[in-house]
Short mmCIF file of C-alpha atoms in Angstrom, two decimals:
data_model
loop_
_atom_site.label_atom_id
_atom_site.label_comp_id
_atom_site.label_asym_id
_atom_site.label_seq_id
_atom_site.Cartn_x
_atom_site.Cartn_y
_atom_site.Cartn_z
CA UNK A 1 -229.64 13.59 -130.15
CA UNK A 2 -227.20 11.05 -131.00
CA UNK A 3 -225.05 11.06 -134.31
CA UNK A 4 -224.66 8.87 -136.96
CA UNK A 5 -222.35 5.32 -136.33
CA UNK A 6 -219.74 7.49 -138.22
CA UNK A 7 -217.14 7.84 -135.05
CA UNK A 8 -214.07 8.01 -137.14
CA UNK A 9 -215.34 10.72 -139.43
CA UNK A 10 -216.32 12.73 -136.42
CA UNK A 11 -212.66 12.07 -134.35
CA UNK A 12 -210.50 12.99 -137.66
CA UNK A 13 -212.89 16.31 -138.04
CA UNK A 14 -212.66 16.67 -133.89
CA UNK A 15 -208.64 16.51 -134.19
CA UNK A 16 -208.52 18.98 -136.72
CA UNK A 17 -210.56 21.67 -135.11
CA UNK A 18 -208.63 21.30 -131.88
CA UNK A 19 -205.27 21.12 -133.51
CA UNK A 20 -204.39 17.48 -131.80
CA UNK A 21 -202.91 14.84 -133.66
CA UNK A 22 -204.18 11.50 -134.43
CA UNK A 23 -204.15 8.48 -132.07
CA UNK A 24 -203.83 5.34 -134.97
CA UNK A 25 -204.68 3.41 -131.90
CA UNK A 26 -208.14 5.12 -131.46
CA UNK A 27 -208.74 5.63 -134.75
CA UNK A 28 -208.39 1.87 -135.82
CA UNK A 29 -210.86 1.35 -132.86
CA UNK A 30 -213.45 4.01 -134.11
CA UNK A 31 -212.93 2.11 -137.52
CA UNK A 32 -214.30 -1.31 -135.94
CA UNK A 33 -216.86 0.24 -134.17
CA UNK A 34 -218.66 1.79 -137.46
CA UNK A 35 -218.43 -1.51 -138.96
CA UNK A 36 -220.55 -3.07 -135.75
CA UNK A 37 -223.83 -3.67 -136.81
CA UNK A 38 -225.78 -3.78 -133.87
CA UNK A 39 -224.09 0.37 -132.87
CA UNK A 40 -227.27 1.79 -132.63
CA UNK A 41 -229.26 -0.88 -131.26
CA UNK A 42 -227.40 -2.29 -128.00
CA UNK A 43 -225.32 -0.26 -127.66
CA UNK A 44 -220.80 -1.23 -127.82
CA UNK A 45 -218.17 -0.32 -125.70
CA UNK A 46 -215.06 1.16 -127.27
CA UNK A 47 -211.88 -1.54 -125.84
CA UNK A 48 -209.24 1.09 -125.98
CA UNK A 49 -206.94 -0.44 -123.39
CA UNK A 50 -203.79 -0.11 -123.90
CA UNK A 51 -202.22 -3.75 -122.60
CA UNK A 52 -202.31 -7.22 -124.48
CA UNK A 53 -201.52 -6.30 -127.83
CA UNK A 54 -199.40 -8.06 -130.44
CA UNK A 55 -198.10 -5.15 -132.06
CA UNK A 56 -197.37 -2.19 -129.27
CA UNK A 57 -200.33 0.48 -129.87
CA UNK A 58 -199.82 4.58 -129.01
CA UNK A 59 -201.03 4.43 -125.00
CA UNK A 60 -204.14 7.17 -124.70
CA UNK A 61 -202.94 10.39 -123.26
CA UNK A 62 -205.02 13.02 -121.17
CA UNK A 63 -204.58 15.18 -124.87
CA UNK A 64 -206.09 11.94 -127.11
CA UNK A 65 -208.77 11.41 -124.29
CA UNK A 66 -210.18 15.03 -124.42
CA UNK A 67 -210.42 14.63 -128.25
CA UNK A 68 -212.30 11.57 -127.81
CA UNK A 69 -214.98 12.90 -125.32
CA UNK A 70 -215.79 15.81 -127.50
CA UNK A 71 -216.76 12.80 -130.19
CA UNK A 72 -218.69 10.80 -127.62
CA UNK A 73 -220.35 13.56 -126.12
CA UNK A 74 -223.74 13.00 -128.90
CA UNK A 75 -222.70 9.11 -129.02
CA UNK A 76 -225.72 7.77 -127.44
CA UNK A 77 -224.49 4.21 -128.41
CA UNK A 78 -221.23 4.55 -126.74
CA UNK A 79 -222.22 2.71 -123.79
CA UNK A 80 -219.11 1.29 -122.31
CA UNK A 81 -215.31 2.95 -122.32
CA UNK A 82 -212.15 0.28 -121.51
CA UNK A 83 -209.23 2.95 -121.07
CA UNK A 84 -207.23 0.76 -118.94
CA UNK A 85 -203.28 0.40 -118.81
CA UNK A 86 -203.17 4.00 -120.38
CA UNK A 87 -201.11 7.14 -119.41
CA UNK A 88 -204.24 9.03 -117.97
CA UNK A 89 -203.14 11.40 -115.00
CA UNK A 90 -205.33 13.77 -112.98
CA UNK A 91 -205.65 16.12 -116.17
CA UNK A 92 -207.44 12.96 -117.67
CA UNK A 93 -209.74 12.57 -114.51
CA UNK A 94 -210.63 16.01 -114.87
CA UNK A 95 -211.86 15.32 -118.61
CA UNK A 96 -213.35 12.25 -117.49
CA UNK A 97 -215.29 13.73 -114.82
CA UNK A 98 -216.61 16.32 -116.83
CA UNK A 99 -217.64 14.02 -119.45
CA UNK A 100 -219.61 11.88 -117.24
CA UNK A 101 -221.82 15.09 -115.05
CA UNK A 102 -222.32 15.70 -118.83
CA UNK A 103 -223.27 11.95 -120.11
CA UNK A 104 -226.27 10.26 -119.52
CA UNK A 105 -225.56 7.13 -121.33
CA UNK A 106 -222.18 5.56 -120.69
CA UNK A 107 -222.64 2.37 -118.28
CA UNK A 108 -219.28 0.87 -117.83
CA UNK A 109 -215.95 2.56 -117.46
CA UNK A 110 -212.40 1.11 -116.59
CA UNK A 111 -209.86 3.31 -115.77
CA UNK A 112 -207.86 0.55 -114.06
CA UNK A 113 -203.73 1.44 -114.38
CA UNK A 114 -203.11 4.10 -115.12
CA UNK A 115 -201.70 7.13 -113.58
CA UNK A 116 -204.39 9.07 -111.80
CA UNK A 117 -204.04 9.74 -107.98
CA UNK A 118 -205.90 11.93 -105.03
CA UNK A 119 -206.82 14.66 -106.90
CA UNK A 120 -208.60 12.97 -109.96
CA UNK A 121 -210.16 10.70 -107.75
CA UNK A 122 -211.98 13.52 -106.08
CA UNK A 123 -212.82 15.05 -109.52
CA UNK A 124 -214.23 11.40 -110.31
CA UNK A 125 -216.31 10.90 -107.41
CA UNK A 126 -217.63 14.09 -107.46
CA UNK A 127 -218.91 13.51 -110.97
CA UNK A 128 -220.70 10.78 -109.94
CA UNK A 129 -222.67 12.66 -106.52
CA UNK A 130 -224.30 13.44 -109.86
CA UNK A 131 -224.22 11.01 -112.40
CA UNK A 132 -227.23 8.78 -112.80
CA UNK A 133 -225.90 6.22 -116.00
CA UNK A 134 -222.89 4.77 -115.01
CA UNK A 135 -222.87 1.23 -113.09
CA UNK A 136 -219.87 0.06 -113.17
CA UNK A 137 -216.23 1.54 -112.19
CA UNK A 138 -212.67 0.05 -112.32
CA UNK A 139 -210.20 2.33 -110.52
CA UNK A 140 -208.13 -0.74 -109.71
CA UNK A 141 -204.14 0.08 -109.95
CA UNK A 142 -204.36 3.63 -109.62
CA UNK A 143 -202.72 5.14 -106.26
CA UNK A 144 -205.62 7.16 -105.44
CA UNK A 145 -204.54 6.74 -101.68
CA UNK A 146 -206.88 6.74 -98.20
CA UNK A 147 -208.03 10.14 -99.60
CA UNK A 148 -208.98 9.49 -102.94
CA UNK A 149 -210.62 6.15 -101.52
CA UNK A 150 -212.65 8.60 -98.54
CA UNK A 151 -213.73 10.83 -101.92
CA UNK A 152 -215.72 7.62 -103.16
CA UNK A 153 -216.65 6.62 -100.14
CA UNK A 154 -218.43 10.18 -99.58
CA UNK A 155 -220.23 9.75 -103.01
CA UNK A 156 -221.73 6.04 -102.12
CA UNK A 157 -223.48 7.63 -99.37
CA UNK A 158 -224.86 9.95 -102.39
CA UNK A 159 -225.19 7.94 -105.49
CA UNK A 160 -227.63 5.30 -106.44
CA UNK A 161 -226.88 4.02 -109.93
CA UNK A 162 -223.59 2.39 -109.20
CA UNK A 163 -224.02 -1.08 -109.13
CA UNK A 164 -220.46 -2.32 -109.06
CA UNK A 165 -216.97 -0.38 -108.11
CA UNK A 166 -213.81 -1.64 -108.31
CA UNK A 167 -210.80 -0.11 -105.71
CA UNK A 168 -208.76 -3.31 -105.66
CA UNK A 169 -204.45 -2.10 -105.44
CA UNK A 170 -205.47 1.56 -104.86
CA UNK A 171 -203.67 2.18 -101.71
CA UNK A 172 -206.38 2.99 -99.63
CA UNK A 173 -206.30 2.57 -95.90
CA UNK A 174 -207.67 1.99 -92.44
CA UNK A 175 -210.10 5.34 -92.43
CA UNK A 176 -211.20 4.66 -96.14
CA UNK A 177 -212.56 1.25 -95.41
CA UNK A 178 -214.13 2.60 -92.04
CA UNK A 179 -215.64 5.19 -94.30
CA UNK A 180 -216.76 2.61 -96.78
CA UNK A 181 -218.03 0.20 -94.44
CA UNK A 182 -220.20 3.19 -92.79
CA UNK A 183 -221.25 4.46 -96.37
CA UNK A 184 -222.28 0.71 -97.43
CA UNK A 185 -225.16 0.33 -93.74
CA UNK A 186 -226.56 3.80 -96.04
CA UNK A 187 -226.52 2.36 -99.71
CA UNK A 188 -228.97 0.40 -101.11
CA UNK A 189 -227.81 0.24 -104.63
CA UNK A 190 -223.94 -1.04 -104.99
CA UNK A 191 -224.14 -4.97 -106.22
CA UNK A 192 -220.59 -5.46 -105.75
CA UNK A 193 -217.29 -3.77 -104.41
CA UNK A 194 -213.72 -4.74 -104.57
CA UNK A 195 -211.31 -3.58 -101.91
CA UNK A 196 -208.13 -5.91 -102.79
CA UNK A 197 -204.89 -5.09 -101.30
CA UNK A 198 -205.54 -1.89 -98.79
CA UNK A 199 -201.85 -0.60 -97.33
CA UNK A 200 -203.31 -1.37 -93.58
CA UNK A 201 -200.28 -0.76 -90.97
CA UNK A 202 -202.75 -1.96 -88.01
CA UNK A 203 -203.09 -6.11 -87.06
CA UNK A 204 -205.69 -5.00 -85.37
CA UNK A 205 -208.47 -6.30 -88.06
CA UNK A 206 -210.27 -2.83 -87.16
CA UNK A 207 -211.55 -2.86 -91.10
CA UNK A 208 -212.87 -6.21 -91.19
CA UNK A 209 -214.85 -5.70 -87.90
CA UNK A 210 -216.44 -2.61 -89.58
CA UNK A 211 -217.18 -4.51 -92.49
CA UNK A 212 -218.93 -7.52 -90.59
CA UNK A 213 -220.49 -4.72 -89.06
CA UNK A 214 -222.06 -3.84 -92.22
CA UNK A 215 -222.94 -6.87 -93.13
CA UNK A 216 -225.32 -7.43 -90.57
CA UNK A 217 -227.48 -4.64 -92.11
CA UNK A 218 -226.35 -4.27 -95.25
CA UNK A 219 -228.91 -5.99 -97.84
CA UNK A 220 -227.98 -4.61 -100.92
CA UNK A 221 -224.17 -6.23 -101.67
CA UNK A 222 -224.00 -9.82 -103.22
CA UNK A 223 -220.03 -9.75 -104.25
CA UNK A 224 -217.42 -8.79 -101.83
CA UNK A 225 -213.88 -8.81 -102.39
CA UNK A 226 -211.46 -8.66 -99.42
CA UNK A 227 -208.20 -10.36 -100.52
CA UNK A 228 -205.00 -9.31 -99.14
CA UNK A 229 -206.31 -7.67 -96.05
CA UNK A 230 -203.82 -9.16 -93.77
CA UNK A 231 -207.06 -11.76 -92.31
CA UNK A 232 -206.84 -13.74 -89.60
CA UNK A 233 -208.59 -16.31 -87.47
CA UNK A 234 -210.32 -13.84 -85.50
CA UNK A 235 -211.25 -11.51 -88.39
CA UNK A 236 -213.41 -14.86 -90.34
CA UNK A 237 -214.96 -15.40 -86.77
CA UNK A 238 -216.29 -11.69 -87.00
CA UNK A 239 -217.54 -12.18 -90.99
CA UNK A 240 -219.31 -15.59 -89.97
CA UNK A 241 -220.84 -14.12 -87.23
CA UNK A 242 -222.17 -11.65 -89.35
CA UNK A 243 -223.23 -13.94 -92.11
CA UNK A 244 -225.66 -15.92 -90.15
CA UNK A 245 -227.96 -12.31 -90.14
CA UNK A 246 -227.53 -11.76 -93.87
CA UNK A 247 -229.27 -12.60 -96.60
CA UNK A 248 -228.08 -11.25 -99.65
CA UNK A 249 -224.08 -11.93 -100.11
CA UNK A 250 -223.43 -14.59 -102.52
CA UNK A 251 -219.69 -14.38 -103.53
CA UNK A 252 -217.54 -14.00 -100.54
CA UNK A 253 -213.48 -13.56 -101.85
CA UNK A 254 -211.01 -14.49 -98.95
CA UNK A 255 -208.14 -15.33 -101.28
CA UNK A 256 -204.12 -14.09 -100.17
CA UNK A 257 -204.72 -13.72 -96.46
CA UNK A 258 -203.66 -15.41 -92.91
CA UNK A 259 -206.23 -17.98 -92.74
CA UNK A 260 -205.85 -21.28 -91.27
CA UNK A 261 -207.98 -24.17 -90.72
CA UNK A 262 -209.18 -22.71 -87.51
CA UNK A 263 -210.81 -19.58 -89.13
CA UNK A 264 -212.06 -22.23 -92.04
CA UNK A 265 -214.01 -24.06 -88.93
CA UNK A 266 -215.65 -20.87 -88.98
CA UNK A 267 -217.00 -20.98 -92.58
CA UNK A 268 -217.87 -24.72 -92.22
CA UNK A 269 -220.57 -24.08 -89.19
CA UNK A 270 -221.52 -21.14 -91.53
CA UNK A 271 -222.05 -22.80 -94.42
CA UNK A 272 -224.23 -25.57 -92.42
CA UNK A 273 -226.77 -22.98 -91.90
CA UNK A 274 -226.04 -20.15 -94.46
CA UNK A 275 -228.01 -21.26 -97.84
CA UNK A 276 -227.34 -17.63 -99.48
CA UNK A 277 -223.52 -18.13 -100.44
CA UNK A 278 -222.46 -19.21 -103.88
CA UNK A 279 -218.82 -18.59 -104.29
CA UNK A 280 -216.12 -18.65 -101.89
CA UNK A 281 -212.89 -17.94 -102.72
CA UNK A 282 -210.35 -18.87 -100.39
CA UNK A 283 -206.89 -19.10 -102.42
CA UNK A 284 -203.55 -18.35 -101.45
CA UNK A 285 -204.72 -18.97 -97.45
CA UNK A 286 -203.12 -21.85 -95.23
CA UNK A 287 -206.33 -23.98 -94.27
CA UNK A 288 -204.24 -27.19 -95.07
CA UNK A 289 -205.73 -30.69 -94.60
CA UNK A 290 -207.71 -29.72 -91.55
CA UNK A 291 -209.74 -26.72 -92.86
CA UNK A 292 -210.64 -29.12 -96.09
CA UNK A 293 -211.97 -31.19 -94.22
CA UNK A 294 -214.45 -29.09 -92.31
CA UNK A 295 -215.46 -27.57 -95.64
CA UNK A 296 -215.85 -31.39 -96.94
CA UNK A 297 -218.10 -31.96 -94.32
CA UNK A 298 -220.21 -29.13 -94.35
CA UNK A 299 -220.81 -29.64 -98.38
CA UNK A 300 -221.59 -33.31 -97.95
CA UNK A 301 -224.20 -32.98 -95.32
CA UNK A 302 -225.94 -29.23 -94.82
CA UNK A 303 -225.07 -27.03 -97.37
CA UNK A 304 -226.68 -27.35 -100.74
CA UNK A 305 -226.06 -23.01 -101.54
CA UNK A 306 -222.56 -23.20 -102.20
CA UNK A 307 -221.81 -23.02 -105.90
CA UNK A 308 -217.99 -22.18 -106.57
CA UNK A 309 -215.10 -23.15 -103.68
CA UNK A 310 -211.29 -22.38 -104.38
CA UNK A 311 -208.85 -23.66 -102.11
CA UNK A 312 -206.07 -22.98 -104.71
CA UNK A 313 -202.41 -22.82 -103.13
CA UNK A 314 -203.51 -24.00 -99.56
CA UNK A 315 -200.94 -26.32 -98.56
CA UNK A 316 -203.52 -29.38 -98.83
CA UNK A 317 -202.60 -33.08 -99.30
CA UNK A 318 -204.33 -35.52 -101.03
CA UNK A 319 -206.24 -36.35 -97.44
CA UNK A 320 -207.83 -33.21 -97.38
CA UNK A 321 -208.43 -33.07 -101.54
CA UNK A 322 -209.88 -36.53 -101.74
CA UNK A 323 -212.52 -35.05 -98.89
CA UNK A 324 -213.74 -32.68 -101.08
CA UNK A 325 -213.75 -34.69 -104.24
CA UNK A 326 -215.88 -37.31 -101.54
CA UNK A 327 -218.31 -34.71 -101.07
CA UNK A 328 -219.14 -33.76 -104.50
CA UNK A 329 -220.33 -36.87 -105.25
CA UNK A 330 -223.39 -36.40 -102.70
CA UNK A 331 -223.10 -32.58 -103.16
CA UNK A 332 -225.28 -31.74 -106.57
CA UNK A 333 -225.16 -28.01 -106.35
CA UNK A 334 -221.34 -27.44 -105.85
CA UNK A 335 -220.13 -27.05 -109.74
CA UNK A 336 -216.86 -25.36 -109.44
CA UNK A 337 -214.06 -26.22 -107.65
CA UNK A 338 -210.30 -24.75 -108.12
CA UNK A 339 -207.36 -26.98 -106.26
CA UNK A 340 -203.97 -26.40 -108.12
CA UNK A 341 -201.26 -25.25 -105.97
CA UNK A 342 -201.76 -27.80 -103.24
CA UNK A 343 -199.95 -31.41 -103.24
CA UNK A 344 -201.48 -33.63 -105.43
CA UNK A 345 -200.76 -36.40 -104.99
CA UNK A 346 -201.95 -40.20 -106.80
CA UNK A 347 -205.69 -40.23 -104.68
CA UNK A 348 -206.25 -37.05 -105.41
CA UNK A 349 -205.63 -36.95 -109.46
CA UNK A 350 -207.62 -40.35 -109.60
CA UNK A 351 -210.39 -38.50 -107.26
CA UNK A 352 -210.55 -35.95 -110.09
CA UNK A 353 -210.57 -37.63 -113.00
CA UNK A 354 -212.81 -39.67 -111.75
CA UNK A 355 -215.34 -36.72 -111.31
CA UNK A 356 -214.46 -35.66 -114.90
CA UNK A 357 -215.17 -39.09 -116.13
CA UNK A 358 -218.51 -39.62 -114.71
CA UNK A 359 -219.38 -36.02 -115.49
CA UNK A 360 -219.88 -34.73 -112.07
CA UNK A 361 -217.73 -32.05 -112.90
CA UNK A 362 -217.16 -30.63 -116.24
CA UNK A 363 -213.33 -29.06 -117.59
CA UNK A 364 -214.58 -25.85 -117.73
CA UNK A 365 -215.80 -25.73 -114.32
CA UNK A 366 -212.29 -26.65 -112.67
CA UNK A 367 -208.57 -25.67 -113.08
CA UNK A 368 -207.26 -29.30 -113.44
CA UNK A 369 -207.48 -31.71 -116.39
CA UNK A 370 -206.02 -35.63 -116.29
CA UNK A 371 -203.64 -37.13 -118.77
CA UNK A 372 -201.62 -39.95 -118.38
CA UNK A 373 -197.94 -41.10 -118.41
CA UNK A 374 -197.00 -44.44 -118.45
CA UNK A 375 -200.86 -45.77 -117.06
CA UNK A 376 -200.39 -43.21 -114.53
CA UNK A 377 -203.15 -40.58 -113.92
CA UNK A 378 -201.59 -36.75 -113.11
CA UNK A 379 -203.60 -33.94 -113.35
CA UNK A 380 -202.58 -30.55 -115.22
CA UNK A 381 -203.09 -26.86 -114.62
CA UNK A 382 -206.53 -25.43 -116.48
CA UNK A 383 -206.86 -21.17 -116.72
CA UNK A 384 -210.28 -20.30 -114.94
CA UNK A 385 -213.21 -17.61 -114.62
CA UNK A 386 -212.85 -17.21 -111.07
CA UNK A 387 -209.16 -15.08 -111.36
CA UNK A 388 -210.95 -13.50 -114.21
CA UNK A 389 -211.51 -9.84 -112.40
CA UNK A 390 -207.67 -9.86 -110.93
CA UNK A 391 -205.61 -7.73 -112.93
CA UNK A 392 -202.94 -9.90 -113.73
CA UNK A 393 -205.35 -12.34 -115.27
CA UNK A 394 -205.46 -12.94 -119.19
CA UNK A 395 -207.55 -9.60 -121.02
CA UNK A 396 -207.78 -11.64 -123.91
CA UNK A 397 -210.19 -14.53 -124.37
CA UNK A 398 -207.77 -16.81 -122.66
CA UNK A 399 -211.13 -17.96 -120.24
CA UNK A 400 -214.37 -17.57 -122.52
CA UNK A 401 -216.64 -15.39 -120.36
CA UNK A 402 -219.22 -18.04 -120.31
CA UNK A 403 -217.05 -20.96 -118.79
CA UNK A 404 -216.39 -20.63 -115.27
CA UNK A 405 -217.86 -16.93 -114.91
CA UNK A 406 -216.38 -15.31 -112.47
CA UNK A 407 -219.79 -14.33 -110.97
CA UNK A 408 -221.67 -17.26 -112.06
CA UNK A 409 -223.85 -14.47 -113.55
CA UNK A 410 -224.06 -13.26 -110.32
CA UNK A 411 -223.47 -9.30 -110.95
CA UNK A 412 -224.23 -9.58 -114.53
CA UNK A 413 -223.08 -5.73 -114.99
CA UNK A 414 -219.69 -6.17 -116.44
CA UNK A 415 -217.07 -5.38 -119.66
CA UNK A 416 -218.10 -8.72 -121.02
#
């Protein structure tokens, strides 16, 4: 049975009996959350991360967090906890992992930054073999290592309520992708997974050949992060291949690899035929004039799926830019497009502010914006949705979570 909305009455009481002192930091929280009117109707999660404030707040420590779960134990209405960019170790995991074989209510939980490693990982993902609420996980920034990644790769083969997990900058490696890849042809559950930045010593492209692997029978999975993998050429050929057989994927992120305009010739026979995909990310790759313009070319004459297309920070010229702008105009279904970073030159800032002006694309679905100077047209640098999961993007409301959505409302299971 769930308590009274009265969670500051019950943490002051809960820090007395277990002789802890008071977080001011939680406790200002608590305050805001019994003033929330809709607390026992839908349900609030508690934002108790500890980055992006203007005055410095107390950072929650493994002693504050097991004070805090004994209050939220009978808080039914407690539905999401934001703990990131805390000083959480393995202690904290352990907390946390018996709070959640204990909770049947909490939904969303971010843990991302803070200082828990191999051991709480495997106190985390053991909680969940159990755990039947909880849907989405951030572990992102915590050195967990291959073996704390092969601990939640074990439990996807298990659970079936997690709907989105986050592993993005947690040091895993070359066995726990394997391992994920294997556990992912088993799961028919997970929505979306995000395995940024993996410490892979191998050019091999071993992990991505697993993962097109998966893929191919793999039905469940609609967003798919892969950034920083080390990609190349040969490593899109073996995703494309597998994207022709599947049906499901619908944000593909390709951003900070070794990508060149061959690998993007790839993705433009792919996106001729593939109808399913609705975001592709490809920033920070080196597909250059070429590779625009077999994406240009696709989107003006086959594809009509494709939703959301960064080329951000691709060494492209206003040939290649213009080509895309081009293609918008007889493309209806492409809304989003992301090109700072590349050259852009006169063509390519009147190409976009021409789009603006006729409405085919609207400010908040881009990262430019014209002005002028002297009756000159130059385009300037607009914050966007798409960045909006990375964990050096803005926590505050920087990018409104409606404008630009990061999933186009794609995995609609989220902090926000």
């Amino acid at each position: 049975m769930s308590v009274l909305p009265d969670l500051h009455l019950h943490y002051v009481q809960a820090c007395q009996n277990l002789s802890q002192p008071e977080n001011p930091f939680i406790a200002r929280v608590l305050q805001e959350a019994d003033k929330n009117d809709e607390i026992g109707t839908k349900g609030i999660t508690l934002k108790l991360a500890g980055n992006n404030h203007l005055v410095p707040v107390p950072r929650v420590t493994d002693d504050d967090l097991g004070v805090l779960v004994s209050v939220l134990g009978q808080a039914a209405f407690v539905t999401g906890l934001d703990l990131a960019y805390n000083l959480l170790t393995d202690a904290g995991a352990k907390t946390m992992a018996t709070f959640l074989q204990e909770n049947s209510t909490l939904q969303y939980l971010n843990l991302m930054f803070n200082d828990i490693g191999t051991s709480g990982a495997e106190l985390i993902a053991g909680a969940l073999c159990s755990n039947q609420s909880l849907v989405h996980l951030r572990m992102t920034g915590n050195k967990i290592g291959n073996q704390g990644g092969m601990f939640f790769a074990s439990m996807l083969k298990i659970n079936s309520a997690l709907k989105k997990l986050d592993l993005g900058d947690c040091d895993v490696g070359l066995k726990c992708l394997i391992a994920t890849a294997i556990a992912l042809t088993q799961n028919k559950s997970l929505k979306a997974i995000n395995l940024n930045r993996p410490l892979l010593s191998s050019q091999q492209e071993e992990t991505t050949v697993h993962i097109a692997r998966m893929l191919r029978s793999n039905s469940s999975l609609v967003e798919l992060h892969l950034g920083k993998h080390g990609m190349k050429n040969f490593g899109v050929e073996r995703l494309c291949d597998a994207l022709y057989e599947n049906s499901s994927l619908r944000y593909l992120d390709l951003s900070c690899n070794n990508i060149t305009c061959d690998g993007v010739k790839f993705l433009g026979e792919l996106l001729k035929k593939n109808q399913t995909l609705e975001i592709l990310d490809l920033e920070a790759n080196r597909i250059e004039d070429v590779g625009a313009i077999y994406l240009s070319e696709a989107l003006a004459t086959r594809n009509r799926g494709l939703k959301a297309l960064s080329v951000v920070s691709n060494n492209i010229t206003g040939k290649g830019l213009v080509a895309l702008a081009q293609a918008m105009h007889s493309n209806m279904t492409l809304s989003h497009i992301y090109i700072w970073g590349n050259k852009l030159d006169r063509s390519t800032c009147e190409a976009f502010s021409e789009l603006l002006a006729v409405e085919r694309l609207q400010l908040g679905c881009t990262d430019v914006a014209p002005y002028k100077v002297d009756g000159q047209v130059l385009l300037a640098e607009l914050s966007h949705g798409l960045a909006k999961h990375r964990y050096w993007s803005p926590r505050c409301a920087a990018v409104a979570p409606g404008a630009a959505n990061a999933s186009l409302q794609i995995v609609a299971v989220s902090e926000y």
